[in-house]
Amino acid sequence: MTYGEVIAVDRLDLEVAEGTVTAVLGPNGAGKTTTVETCEGYRRPQAGTVRVLGLDPRRERRRLGSRVGVMLQNGGSWSGVRAAEMLRHIAALHAHPLDVSLLIERLGLGSCGRTPYRRLSGGQQQRLGLAMAVVGRPELVFLDEPTAGLDPQARHNAWDLVRELRDGGVTVVLTTHYMDEVEHLADQVHVIDHGRLVASGSPATLAARGSENTIRLRARPGLDLAGLVRALPAGAHAQEVAPGSYVVSGKVDPQALATLTAWCAAEGLLPESLHVERRTLEDVFLDLTGRELRP
Amino acid sequence: MSTSLSPAPGSAPLTRMVTAQALMETRLLLRNGEQLLLAVVIPLLVLVAGRQAGSLLDIGAGRRIDVLTPGVLALAVMSTSFTSVAIATGFERRYGVLKRLGASPLPRSGLLAGKLAAVLLVEALQLAILCSVAAGLGWRPSGGISAVLGVLLLVLLGSAAFASLALLMAGALRAEATLAAANLVYLMLLVAGGIVVPLARYPESVSAHLELLPSGALGQGLRDVLSGSGPGLLHVVVLLAWTIIGTSLAVRTFRWE
């Protein structure tokens, strides 16, 4: 693997493929920041091996400094520095930086380019941090909760930037606890909790993982389901879970749906409602990490 | 410069990085009102008030302005290389600036070089202002070109000593504690550190010790040089020793985050 076997938090093994967007997903305190900061060279793993672009992020940090872009979860700028001035400074440390004015416009920071960092809003500080991570045209960027505190427009704007980075050949590793961010952006997602990897895969395979879809149907109570159960494909079953509320579960595929509607037509039944429900990534996430609140 | 987001990694040349860092830190120092007070306003006040208030501040024999000015220059050097550096670095740690720059192409040596260059730039501005005002008040330094070289040597060594002590403090304490301690040390050395008041005016038992402080060595060194004698070996050795002590301790104890 070009991008190495990365990361050790608690015997955490994961790899990041070149030119992809990888999300590290987990609840607060799961070890997301520790994981990326170990890759960024801020922390020394007590055991195990971390390789970033084939290099040791601590001992060969200097060589990684020009190749890796970093967005910290917060801070990273002087309190009195102006937004554009800070970005220009980071750009000046690189050989072939992006055009700073264009990047500022691109991230909607044009109106606050002369505002001191301490007077920027949380969202503006986040966007500046994102700009600082990409301005040096790195091969690999680590974004620690890049859209925390952004409004919907700014989030979509940031997502567009991440997609463009990937399309340009940049490898992106981001941490998040937003499901929609993972679903919209990530090629690969690694769910971690208590410092351990609990699941890996593409968002789609993860959402489908061990899950069964269901069809919910509302109609008059007391329907005889025997004919439907016989007609459904093997592995699918139907039951009335509450008066007037029916659920088809098990192997729910298009064939099962067709069988159900054919049965409705034969019975002369027009359901009040009919929903095909897919398990979301959020359901899977909550199943994996539990539903209790985190401290 | 490009608008494409495709990778094009690379570090800028070291000299460009250090220049950028030095200019950035200089701008930030000059933008900071409280630190300008310490850097220029207080030394000016000491200069003007000390010249008038003969009964309050006994600085001994010689024309008052000639005795006072070297000490005020030393005070200005101390305010920037010690107090400003300590406070700025403390808050750089607090705000994650050092952390963020640690992930940039700028090496730590480049960061330190940039910091030192910023200190020297600000000091050049301070000394230009203070020397002009002192000259306007009748200051007549003696010693010619060798005095200028002596001043440069002592200012460089003094800045190195104070800056290494500032980094030692800022790298170990919290930012607020650094802010308080750096100002306190500045005041204590101003009043009783042998920086403005000539060592000869202190009791003999005290003055020998004060000469071993960086403040005493820099203040007395500048007074000697600007009154026509060369920089004393003792003052040079004292400042070098503090630089070595401060640097070796700071290297061991400095916490970047």
Coordinates of C-alpha atoms in Angstrom, one line a residue:
Chain A
M1 CA 0.0 0.0 0.0
T2 CA 1.3 3.4 -1.0
Y3 CA -0.3 5.1 1.9
G4 CA 0.9 2.6 4.4
E5 CA -0.5 0.6 7.2
V6 CA -1.5 3.5 9.4
I7 CA -2.4 4.1 13.0
A8 CA -2.4 2.6 16.4
V9 CA -4.7 3.8 19.1
D10 CA -5.6 0.6 20.8
R11 CA -4.4 -2.1 18.4
L12 CA -6.2 -0.1 15.7
D13 CA -5.2 -1.3 12.2
L14 CA -6.3 0.6 9.2
E15 CA -5.1 1.6 5.8
V16 CA -5.9 4.5 3.6
A17 CA -5.7 4.1 -0.2
E18 CA -4.2 6.8 -2.4
G19 CA -6.6 9.2 -4.1
T20 CA -9.6 8.4 -1.8
V21 CA -11.6 10.1 0.8
T22 CA -11.5 8.1 4.1
A23 CA -13.7 9.0 7.0
V24 CA -12.9 8.2 10.6
L25 CA -16.2 8.1 12.2
G26 CA -16.9 7.8 15.9
P27 CA -18.7 9.4 18.9
N28 CA -17.0 12.0 21.0
G29 CA -14.0 10.6 22.8
A30 CA -13.7 7.6 20.6
G31 CA -10.1 8.4 19.7
K32 CA -10.6 10.1 16.3
T33 CA -8.3 13.0 17.0
T34 CA -5.7 10.8 18.7
T35 CA -5.7 8.6 15.6
V36 CA -5.1 11.5 13.1
E37 CA -2.7 13.3 15.4
T38 CA -0.6 10.1 15.6
C39 CA -0.5 10.1 11.8
E40 CA 0.3 13.8 11.8
G41 CA 3.3 13.1 14.0
Y42 CA 2.0 14.9 17.1
R43 CA 1.8 11.8 19.2
R44 CA 4.1 8.8 19.5
P45 CA 2.4 5.5 19.5
Q46 CA 3.4 3.3 22.5
A47 CA 3.3 0.3 20.2
G48 CA 2.8 -0.5 16.6
T49 CA 3.8 1.1 13.4
V50 CA 2.6 4.2 11.7
R51 CA 3.6 5.0 8.1
V52 CA 2.4 8.0 6.2
L53 CA 3.4 8.2 2.6
G54 CA 5.8 5.5 3.5
L55 CA 7.5 7.7 6.1
D56 CA 7.6 7.7 9.9
P57 CA 5.5 10.7 10.9
R58 CA 7.7 11.6 13.9
R59 CA 11.2 10.9 12.7
E60 CA 10.7 12.0 9.2
R61 CA 8.2 14.8 10.0
R62 CA 10.2 17.5 8.2
R63 CA 9.9 15.6 4.9
L64 CA 6.1 15.2 5.4
G65 CA 5.6 18.9 6.3
S66 CA 5.6 19.9 2.6
R67 CA 3.6 16.9 1.4
V68 CA 0.8 16.7 4.1
G69 CA -1.8 19.3 4.8
V70 CA -3.2 19.5 8.3
M71 CA -6.4 21.0 9.7
L72 CA -6.4 21.0 13.5
Q73 CA -9.7 20.6 15.3
N74 CA -9.3 24.2 16.6
G75 CA -6.8 27.0 16.8
G76 CA -3.6 27.0 14.9
S77 CA -3.6 30.8 14.2
W78 CA -2.3 33.8 16.1
S79 CA -5.2 35.7 17.7
G80 CA -4.2 39.0 16.2
V81 CA -3.4 37.8 12.7
R82 CA -5.8 38.7 9.8
A83 CA -7.4 35.8 8.0
A84 CA -5.9 36.5 4.6
E85 CA -2.5 37.2 6.2
M86 CA -2.5 33.9 8.0
L87 CA -3.3 32.0 4.8
R88 CA -0.6 34.0 2.9
H89 CA 1.9 33.0 5.5
I90 CA 1.2 29.3 5.2
A91 CA 1.3 29.7 1.4
A92 CA 4.7 31.4 1.7
L93 CA 6.1 28.3 3.4
H94 CA 5.3 26.1 0.3
A95 CA 6.9 25.9 -3.1
H96 CA 3.8 25.9 -5.4
P97 CA 0.9 27.2 -3.3
L98 CA -2.6 27.8 -4.5
D99 CA -3.7 31.3 -5.4
V100 CA -4.5 32.7 -2.0
S101 CA -7.1 35.2 -3.2
L102 CA -9.0 32.6 -5.2
L103 CA -9.0 30.2 -2.3
I104 CA -10.3 32.9 0.0
E105 CA -13.1 33.6 -2.4
R106 CA -13.7 30.0 -2.9
L107 CA -14.3 29.4 0.8
G108 CA -16.4 32.5 1.2
L109 CA -13.8 34.3 3.4
G110 CA -13.6 37.4 1.1
S111 CA -15.6 39.6 3.4
C112 CA -13.4 38.8 6.5
G113 CA -10.0 38.7 4.9
R114 CA -8.8 41.7 7.0
T115 CA -10.6 40.5 10.2
P116 CA -8.3 39.5 13.1
Y117 CA -8.5 35.7 13.8
R118 CA -10.0 36.2 17.3
R119 CA -12.9 38.2 15.8
L120 CA -13.8 35.6 13.2
S121 CA -16.9 33.5 13.8
G122 CA -16.5 29.8 14.6
G123 CA -17.5 28.9 11.0
Q124 CA -15.0 31.4 9.5
Q125 CA -12.2 30.0 11.7
Q126 CA -13.1 26.5 10.5
R127 CA -13.0 27.5 6.9
L128 CA -9.7 29.3 7.3
G129 CA -8.3 26.1 8.9
L130 CA -9.5 24.1 5.9
A131 CA -7.9 26.7 3.6
M132 CA -4.6 26.4 5.5
A133 CA -4.7 22.6 5.1
V134 CA -4.9 22.7 1.3
V135 CA -3.1 25.9 0.3
G136 CA 0.3 24.2 0.1
R137 CA -1.1 21.7 -2.5
P138 CA -0.4 18.6 -0.5
E139 CA -0.7 15.0 -1.6
L140 CA -2.5 14.0 1.6
V141 CA -4.7 16.1 3.9
F142 CA -5.9 15.3 7.4
L143 CA -9.0 17.2 8.3
D144 CA -10.1 17.0 12.0
E145 CA -13.9 17.6 12.0
P146 CA -13.7 19.9 9.0
T147 CA -17.4 21.0 9.0
A148 CA -18.1 21.2 12.8
G149 CA -20.0 24.4 13.3
L150 CA -20.5 25.2 9.7
D151 CA -23.9 26.3 8.3
P152 CA -25.4 24.1 5.5
Q153 CA -24.2 26.3 2.7
A154 CA -20.6 26.3 4.1
R155 CA -20.8 22.5 4.6
H156 CA -21.7 21.8 1.1
N157 CA -19.1 24.2 -0.1
A158 CA -16.5 22.4 2.0
W159 CA -17.7 19.0 0.7
D160 CA -17.3 20.3 -2.9
L161 CA -13.8 21.3 -2.1
V162 CA -13.0 17.8 -0.6
R163 CA -14.5 16.1 -3.7
E164 CA -12.4 18.4 -6.0
L165 CA -9.3 17.5 -4.0
R166 CA -10.0 13.8 -4.5
D167 CA -10.7 14.3 -8.2
G168 CA -7.4 16.2 -8.4
G169 CA -5.6 13.1 -6.9
V170 CA -5.3 14.2 -3.3
T171 CA -5.8 11.6 -0.6
V172 CA -8.2 12.9 2.1
V173 CA -8.5 11.6 5.7
L174 CA -11.2 13.3 7.8
T175 CA -12.8 12.7 11.1
T176 CA -16.4 13.4 11.7
H177 CA -19.4 12.4 13.7
Y178 CA -21.9 13.4 11.0
M179 CA -23.5 10.5 9.1
D180 CA -24.5 12.6 6.1
E181 CA -20.9 13.8 5.7
V182 CA -19.8 10.2 5.5
E183 CA -22.5 9.3 3.1
H184 CA -21.9 12.2 0.8
L185 CA -18.1 12.2 0.9
A186 CA -16.4 9.1 2.0
D187 CA -15.2 6.2 -0.2
Q188 CA -14.2 4.3 2.9
V189 CA -15.3 4.7 6.4
H190 CA -13.8 3.4 9.6
V191 CA -16.0 3.4 12.6
I192 CA -13.9 3.6 15.8
D193 CA -15.1 3.6 19.4
H194 CA -13.1 3.4 22.6
G195 CA -10.0 3.5 20.5
R196 CA -10.8 0.4 18.6
L197 CA -11.9 -0.2 15.1
V198 CA -15.5 -1.5 15.2
A199 CA -16.3 -1.6 11.5
S200 CA -14.8 -0.7 8.1
G201 CA -16.1 -0.5 4.6
S202 CA -17.8 1.8 2.1
P203 CA -20.7 3.8 3.5
A204 CA -23.1 1.7 1.4
T205 CA -21.8 -1.7 2.4
L206 CA -21.6 -0.5 6.0
A207 CA -25.2 0.6 6.0
A208 CA -26.3 -2.7 4.4
R209 CA -24.1 -4.6 6.9
G210 CA -26.1 -7.5 8.4
S211 CA -29.2 -5.5 7.9
E212 CA -32.6 -6.3 6.6
N213 CA -34.8 -3.9 5.0
T214 CA -38.5 -3.7 5.9
I215 CA -41.7 -2.7 4.2
R216 CA -44.3 -1.0 6.5
L217 CA -47.9 -1.0 5.4
R218 CA -50.9 0.6 7.1
A219 CA -54.3 -0.8 6.2
R220 CA -57.5 -2.0 8.0
P221 CA -56.8 -4.3 10.9
G222 CA -57.2 -8.0 10.9
L223 CA -56.2 -8.9 7.4
D224 CA -55.5 -12.6 6.7
L225 CA -51.8 -12.7 5.8
A226 CA -51.6 -16.5 5.0
G227 CA -51.9 -16.0 1.3
L228 CA -49.2 -13.3 1.3
V229 CA -46.8 -15.3 3.4
R230 CA -47.1 -18.2 1.0
A231 CA -46.5 -16.0 -2.0
L232 CA -43.5 -14.1 -0.6
P233 CA -40.0 -15.3 -1.7
A234 CA -38.2 -17.6 0.7
G235 CA -36.7 -15.7 3.6
A236 CA -39.3 -12.9 3.7
H237 CA -42.1 -12.9 6.2
A238 CA -45.1 -10.7 7.0
Q239 CA -46.9 -10.0 10.3
E240 CA -49.3 -7.5 11.9
V241 CA -47.2 -5.9 14.5
A242 CA -50.0 -3.7 15.8
P243 CA -53.7 -3.4 14.8
G244 CA -53.6 -2.0 11.2
S245 CA -49.8 -1.9 11.1
Y246 CA -48.1 -4.6 9.0
V247 CA -44.4 -5.3 8.5
V248 CA -42.8 -7.3 5.8
S249 CA -39.3 -8.2 6.9
G250 CA -36.5 -10.6 6.1
K251 CA -35.2 -10.7 2.6
V252 CA -36.9 -7.6 1.2
D253 CA -36.1 -7.1 -2.5
P254 CA -38.0 -5.8 -5.5
Q255 CA -39.6 -9.2 -5.9
A256 CA -41.0 -9.1 -2.4
L257 CA -42.4 -5.7 -3.1
A258 CA -44.0 -6.9 -6.3
T259 CA -45.5 -9.9 -4.5
L260 CA -46.9 -7.6 -1.8
T261 CA -48.6 -5.2 -4.3
A262 CA -49.9 -8.1 -6.4
W263 CA -51.4 -9.6 -3.2
C264 CA -53.0 -6.1 -2.4
A265 CA -54.5 -6.0 -5.9
A266 CA -55.9 -9.5 -5.5
E267 CA -57.4 -8.6 -2.1
G268 CA -58.8 -5.4 -3.5
L269 CA -56.8 -3.6 -0.8
L270 CA -55.4 0.0 -1.2
P271 CA -53.0 0.5 1.8
E272 CA -53.2 3.9 3.6
S273 CA -49.4 4.0 3.4
L274 CA -46.6 1.8 2.2
H275 CA -42.9 2.5 3.1
V276 CA -39.8 0.7 2.1
E277 CA -37.4 1.4 4.9
R278 CA -33.7 1.0 4.5
R279 CA -31.5 0.9 7.5
T280 CA -29.4 4.0 7.5
L281 CA -25.8 4.4 8.4
E282 CA -26.9 6.1 11.5
D283 CA -28.8 3.0 12.6
V284 CA -25.7 0.9 12.0
F285 CA -23.6 3.5 13.8
L286 CA -25.8 3.5 16.9
D287 CA -26.0 -0.3 16.9
L288 CA -22.2 -0.4 16.8
T289 CA -21.4 2.3 19.3
G290 CA -24.5 2.1 21.6
R291 CA -27.2 4.6 22.3
E292 CA -26.1 5.9 25.7
L293 CA -25.0 9.6 25.8
R294 CA -21.2 10.2 25.9
P295 CA -19.7 12.3 28.7
Chain B
M1 CA 0.4 29.8 -8.2
S2 CA -2.4 27.7 -9.6
T3 CA -6.1 27.2 -9.4
S4 CA -6.0 23.5 -9.7
L5 CA -6.3 21.4 -6.6
S6 CA -4.0 18.7 -7.9
P7 CA -1.0 18.0 -5.7
A8 CA 2.2 20.0 -6.2
P9 CA 3.9 19.6 -2.8
G10 CA 7.2 21.3 -1.9
S11 CA 8.8 23.5 0.7
A12 CA 9.7 27.1 -0.1
P13 CA 13.5 27.8 0.2
L14 CA 14.6 28.1 3.8
T15 CA 15.5 31.7 3.5
R16 CA 12.1 32.6 2.2
M17 CA 10.4 30.7 5.0
V18 CA 12.5 32.4 7.7
T19 CA 12.0 35.8 6.1
A20 CA 8.2 35.2 6.0
Q21 CA 8.2 34.1 9.6
A22 CA 10.4 37.0 10.8
L23 CA 8.2 39.6 9.0
M24 CA 5.0 38.0 10.3
E25 CA 6.2 38.0 13.9
T26 CA 7.5 41.6 13.5
R27 CA 4.1 42.7 12.3
L28 CA 2.3 40.9 15.2
L29 CA 4.7 42.4 17.8
L30 CA 4.2 45.9 16.4
R31 CA 0.4 45.4 16.3
N32 CA 0.3 44.6 20.0
G33 CA -0.5 47.7 21.9
E34 CA 0.4 46.4 25.4
Q35 CA 3.8 45.2 24.2
L36 CA 4.5 48.5 22.5
L37 CA 3.9 50.2 25.8
L38 CA 6.6 48.1 27.3
A39 CA 8.9 48.4 24.3
V40 CA 8.8 52.1 23.6
V41 CA 6.6 54.2 25.9
I42 CA 8.1 53.0 29.3
P43 CA 11.7 53.4 28.1
L44 CA 10.8 56.9 26.8
L45 CA 9.2 57.8 30.1
V46 CA 12.2 56.6 32.0
L47 CA 14.5 58.6 29.7
V48 CA 12.5 61.8 30.0
A49 CA 11.4 61.5 33.6
G50 CA 14.8 60.2 34.8
R51 CA 16.5 63.3 33.3
Q52 CA 14.2 65.7 35.1
A53 CA 13.8 64.0 38.5
G54 CA 17.3 64.1 39.8
S55 CA 16.2 63.8 43.4
L56 CA 14.1 60.8 42.9
L57 CA 16.6 58.7 40.9
D58 CA 20.1 59.0 42.0
I59 CA 22.2 57.7 39.1
G60 CA 25.5 59.0 40.2
A61 CA 28.2 61.1 38.7
G62 CA 28.4 62.2 35.0
R63 CA 25.8 64.0 32.8
R64 CA 22.5 62.5 33.7
I65 CA 21.4 61.8 30.1
D66 CA 24.7 60.1 29.3
V67 CA 24.3 57.8 32.3
L68 CA 20.6 57.2 31.7
T69 CA 20.5 56.5 27.9
P70 CA 22.5 53.3 27.8
G71 CA 20.3 51.8 30.6
V72 CA 17.2 52.8 28.7
L73 CA 18.5 51.1 25.6
A74 CA 19.1 48.0 27.7
L75 CA 15.6 48.2 29.1
A76 CA 14.2 48.4 25.6
V77 CA 16.2 45.3 24.5
M78 CA 15.0 43.4 27.6
S79 CA 11.3 44.4 27.0
T80 CA 11.3 42.9 23.5
S81 CA 13.7 40.0 23.8
F82 CA 12.4 38.8 27.2
T83 CA 8.9 40.1 27.9
S84 CA 7.5 40.2 24.4
V85 CA 9.0 36.9 23.4
A86 CA 7.8 35.1 26.5
I87 CA 4.2 36.4 26.2
A88 CA 4.0 35.9 22.5
T89 CA 5.4 32.4 22.6
G90 CA 3.2 31.5 25.6
F91 CA 0.1 32.4 23.6
E92 CA 1.4 30.7 20.4
R93 CA 1.5 27.6 22.5
R94 CA -2.0 28.2 23.9
Y95 CA -3.5 28.9 20.5
G96 CA -1.9 26.0 18.7
V97 CA 0.2 28.2 16.4
L98 CA 3.3 26.2 17.3
K99 CA 1.4 23.0 16.8
R100 CA 0.2 24.1 13.4
L101 CA 3.6 25.4 12.3
G102 CA 5.0 22.1 13.5
A103 CA 3.1 20.4 10.7
S104 CA 4.3 22.9 8.1
P105 CA 7.5 22.8 6.1
L106 CA 9.1 25.4 8.4
P107 CA 11.6 23.5 10.6
R108 CA 11.9 24.4 14.3
S109 CA 15.3 25.9 13.7
G110 CA 13.7 28.2 11.0
L111 CA 11.0 29.1 13.5
L112 CA 13.6 30.1 16.1
A113 CA 15.6 32.0 13.5
G114 CA 12.5 33.9 12.4
K115 CA 11.7 34.7 16.0
L116 CA 15.2 36.0 16.7
A117 CA 15.2 38.1 13.5
A118 CA 11.8 39.6 14.4
V119 CA 13.3 40.5 17.9
L120 CA 16.3 42.2 16.3
L121 CA 14.1 44.1 13.8
V122 CA 11.9 45.4 16.5
E123 CA 14.9 46.3 18.6
A124 CA 16.5 48.2 15.7
L125 CA 13.3 50.3 15.6
Q126 CA 13.2 50.8 19.3
L127 CA 16.9 51.8 19.5
A128 CA 16.5 54.2 16.5
I129 CA 13.6 56.0 18.3
L130 CA 15.3 56.0 21.7
C131 CA 18.7 57.2 20.4
S132 CA 17.0 60.0 18.4
V133 CA 15.1 61.2 21.4
A134 CA 18.1 60.9 23.7
A135 CA 20.2 62.8 21.2
G136 CA 17.5 65.5 21.2
L137 CA 17.8 65.6 25.0
G138 CA 21.5 66.2 24.7
W139 CA 23.0 62.7 24.8
R140 CA 26.6 62.6 23.7
P141 CA 27.9 59.0 23.6
S142 CA 31.7 58.5 23.3
G143 CA 33.8 55.7 22.0
G144 CA 33.2 56.1 18.2
I145 CA 33.0 53.1 15.9
S146 CA 34.3 50.7 18.5
A147 CA 31.4 51.7 20.8
V148 CA 29.0 51.0 18.0
L149 CA 30.5 47.5 17.5
G150 CA 30.4 47.0 21.3
V151 CA 26.7 48.0 21.4
L152 CA 25.9 45.6 18.6
L153 CA 27.8 42.7 20.3
L154 CA 26.1 43.4 23.7
V155 CA 22.6 43.8 22.1
L156 CA 23.0 40.5 20.2
L157 CA 24.2 38.6 23.3
G158 CA 21.7 40.2 25.6
S159 CA 18.9 39.4 23.2
A160 CA 20.0 35.8 22.9
A161 CA 20.2 35.5 26.7
F162 CA 16.9 37.1 27.4
A163 CA 15.1 35.3 24.5
S164 CA 16.4 31.9 25.7
L165 CA 15.1 32.6 29.2
A166 CA 11.8 33.8 27.7
L167 CA 11.4 30.6 25.8
L168 CA 12.3 28.6 28.9
M169 CA 9.5 30.3 30.7
A170 CA 6.9 30.2 27.9
G171 CA 7.6 26.6 27.2
A172 CA 6.9 25.5 30.7
L173 CA 4.2 27.7 32.1
R174 CA 0.6 28.3 31.0
A175 CA 0.1 31.4 28.8
E176 CA -1.6 33.4 31.6
A177 CA 1.2 32.6 34.1
T178 CA 3.8 33.5 31.5
L179 CA 2.0 36.8 30.9
A180 CA 2.0 37.7 34.6
A181 CA 5.5 36.4 35.3
A182 CA 7.1 38.1 32.3
N183 CA 5.7 41.5 33.3
L184 CA 6.7 40.9 36.9
V185 CA 10.2 40.0 36.0
Y186 CA 10.4 43.1 33.7
L187 CA 9.3 45.4 36.6
M188 CA 11.6 43.8 39.1
L189 CA 14.6 44.0 36.9
L190 CA 13.7 47.6 35.9
V191 CA 13.6 48.6 39.5
A192 CA 16.3 46.5 41.0
G193 CA 18.1 44.6 38.3
G194 CA 20.9 47.0 37.6
I195 CA 19.6 47.8 34.2
V196 CA 18.9 51.5 34.4
V197 CA 20.5 52.5 37.7
P198 CA 24.3 52.1 37.5
L199 CA 25.7 49.2 39.6
A200 CA 27.9 51.6 41.5
R201 CA 24.8 53.2 43.0
Y202 CA 23.8 49.9 44.7
P203 CA 25.3 48.7 47.9
E204 CA 28.6 46.9 47.2
S205 CA 27.3 43.5 48.5
V206 CA 24.4 43.7 46.0
S207 CA 26.1 45.1 43.0
A208 CA 28.5 42.2 42.5
H209 CA 25.6 39.9 42.3
L210 CA 23.6 42.2 40.0
E211 CA 26.5 42.2 37.6
L212 CA 25.9 38.4 37.2
L213 CA 22.3 39.0 36.1
P214 CA 21.6 39.4 32.4
S215 CA 20.0 42.8 33.2
G216 CA 23.0 44.0 35.1
A217 CA 25.5 42.7 32.6
L218 CA 23.6 44.3 29.6
G219 CA 22.9 47.6 31.4
Q220 CA 26.4 48.0 32.8
G221 CA 28.0 46.7 29.6
L222 CA 26.2 49.3 27.5
R223 CA 27.1 52.1 30.0
D224 CA 30.7 51.1 29.9
V225 CA 30.8 50.9 26.1
L226 CA 29.0 54.1 25.5
S227 CA 31.3 56.0 27.9
G228 CA 34.3 55.0 25.9
S229 CA 35.6 51.8 27.5
G230 CA 35.3 48.5 25.6
P231 CA 32.8 45.8 26.5
G232 CA 34.0 44.2 29.7
L233 CA 34.9 40.5 29.4
L234 CA 32.8 39.8 32.5
H235 CA 29.6 41.2 30.9
V236 CA 30.2 39.2 27.7
V237 CA 30.8 36.0 29.6
V238 CA 27.7 36.5 31.8
L239 CA 25.4 37.1 28.8
L240 CA 26.9 34.0 27.0
A241 CA 26.5 31.9 30.1
W242 CA 22.8 32.9 30.5
T243 CA 22.3 32.1 26.8
I244 CA 23.8 28.6 27.3
I245 CA 21.9 27.9 30.5
G246 CA 18.6 29.2 29.1
T247 CA 18.9 27.4 25.8
S248 CA 20.0 24.1 27.2
L249 CA 17.2 24.1 29.8
A250 CA 14.6 25.3 27.2
V251 CA 15.5 22.6 24.8
R252 CA 14.9 20.0 27.5
T253 CA 11.7 21.4 29.0
F254 CA 9.9 23.2 26.2
R255 CA 6.5 21.8 25.5
W256 CA 5.3 22.7 22.0
E257 CA 1.6 22.2 22.8

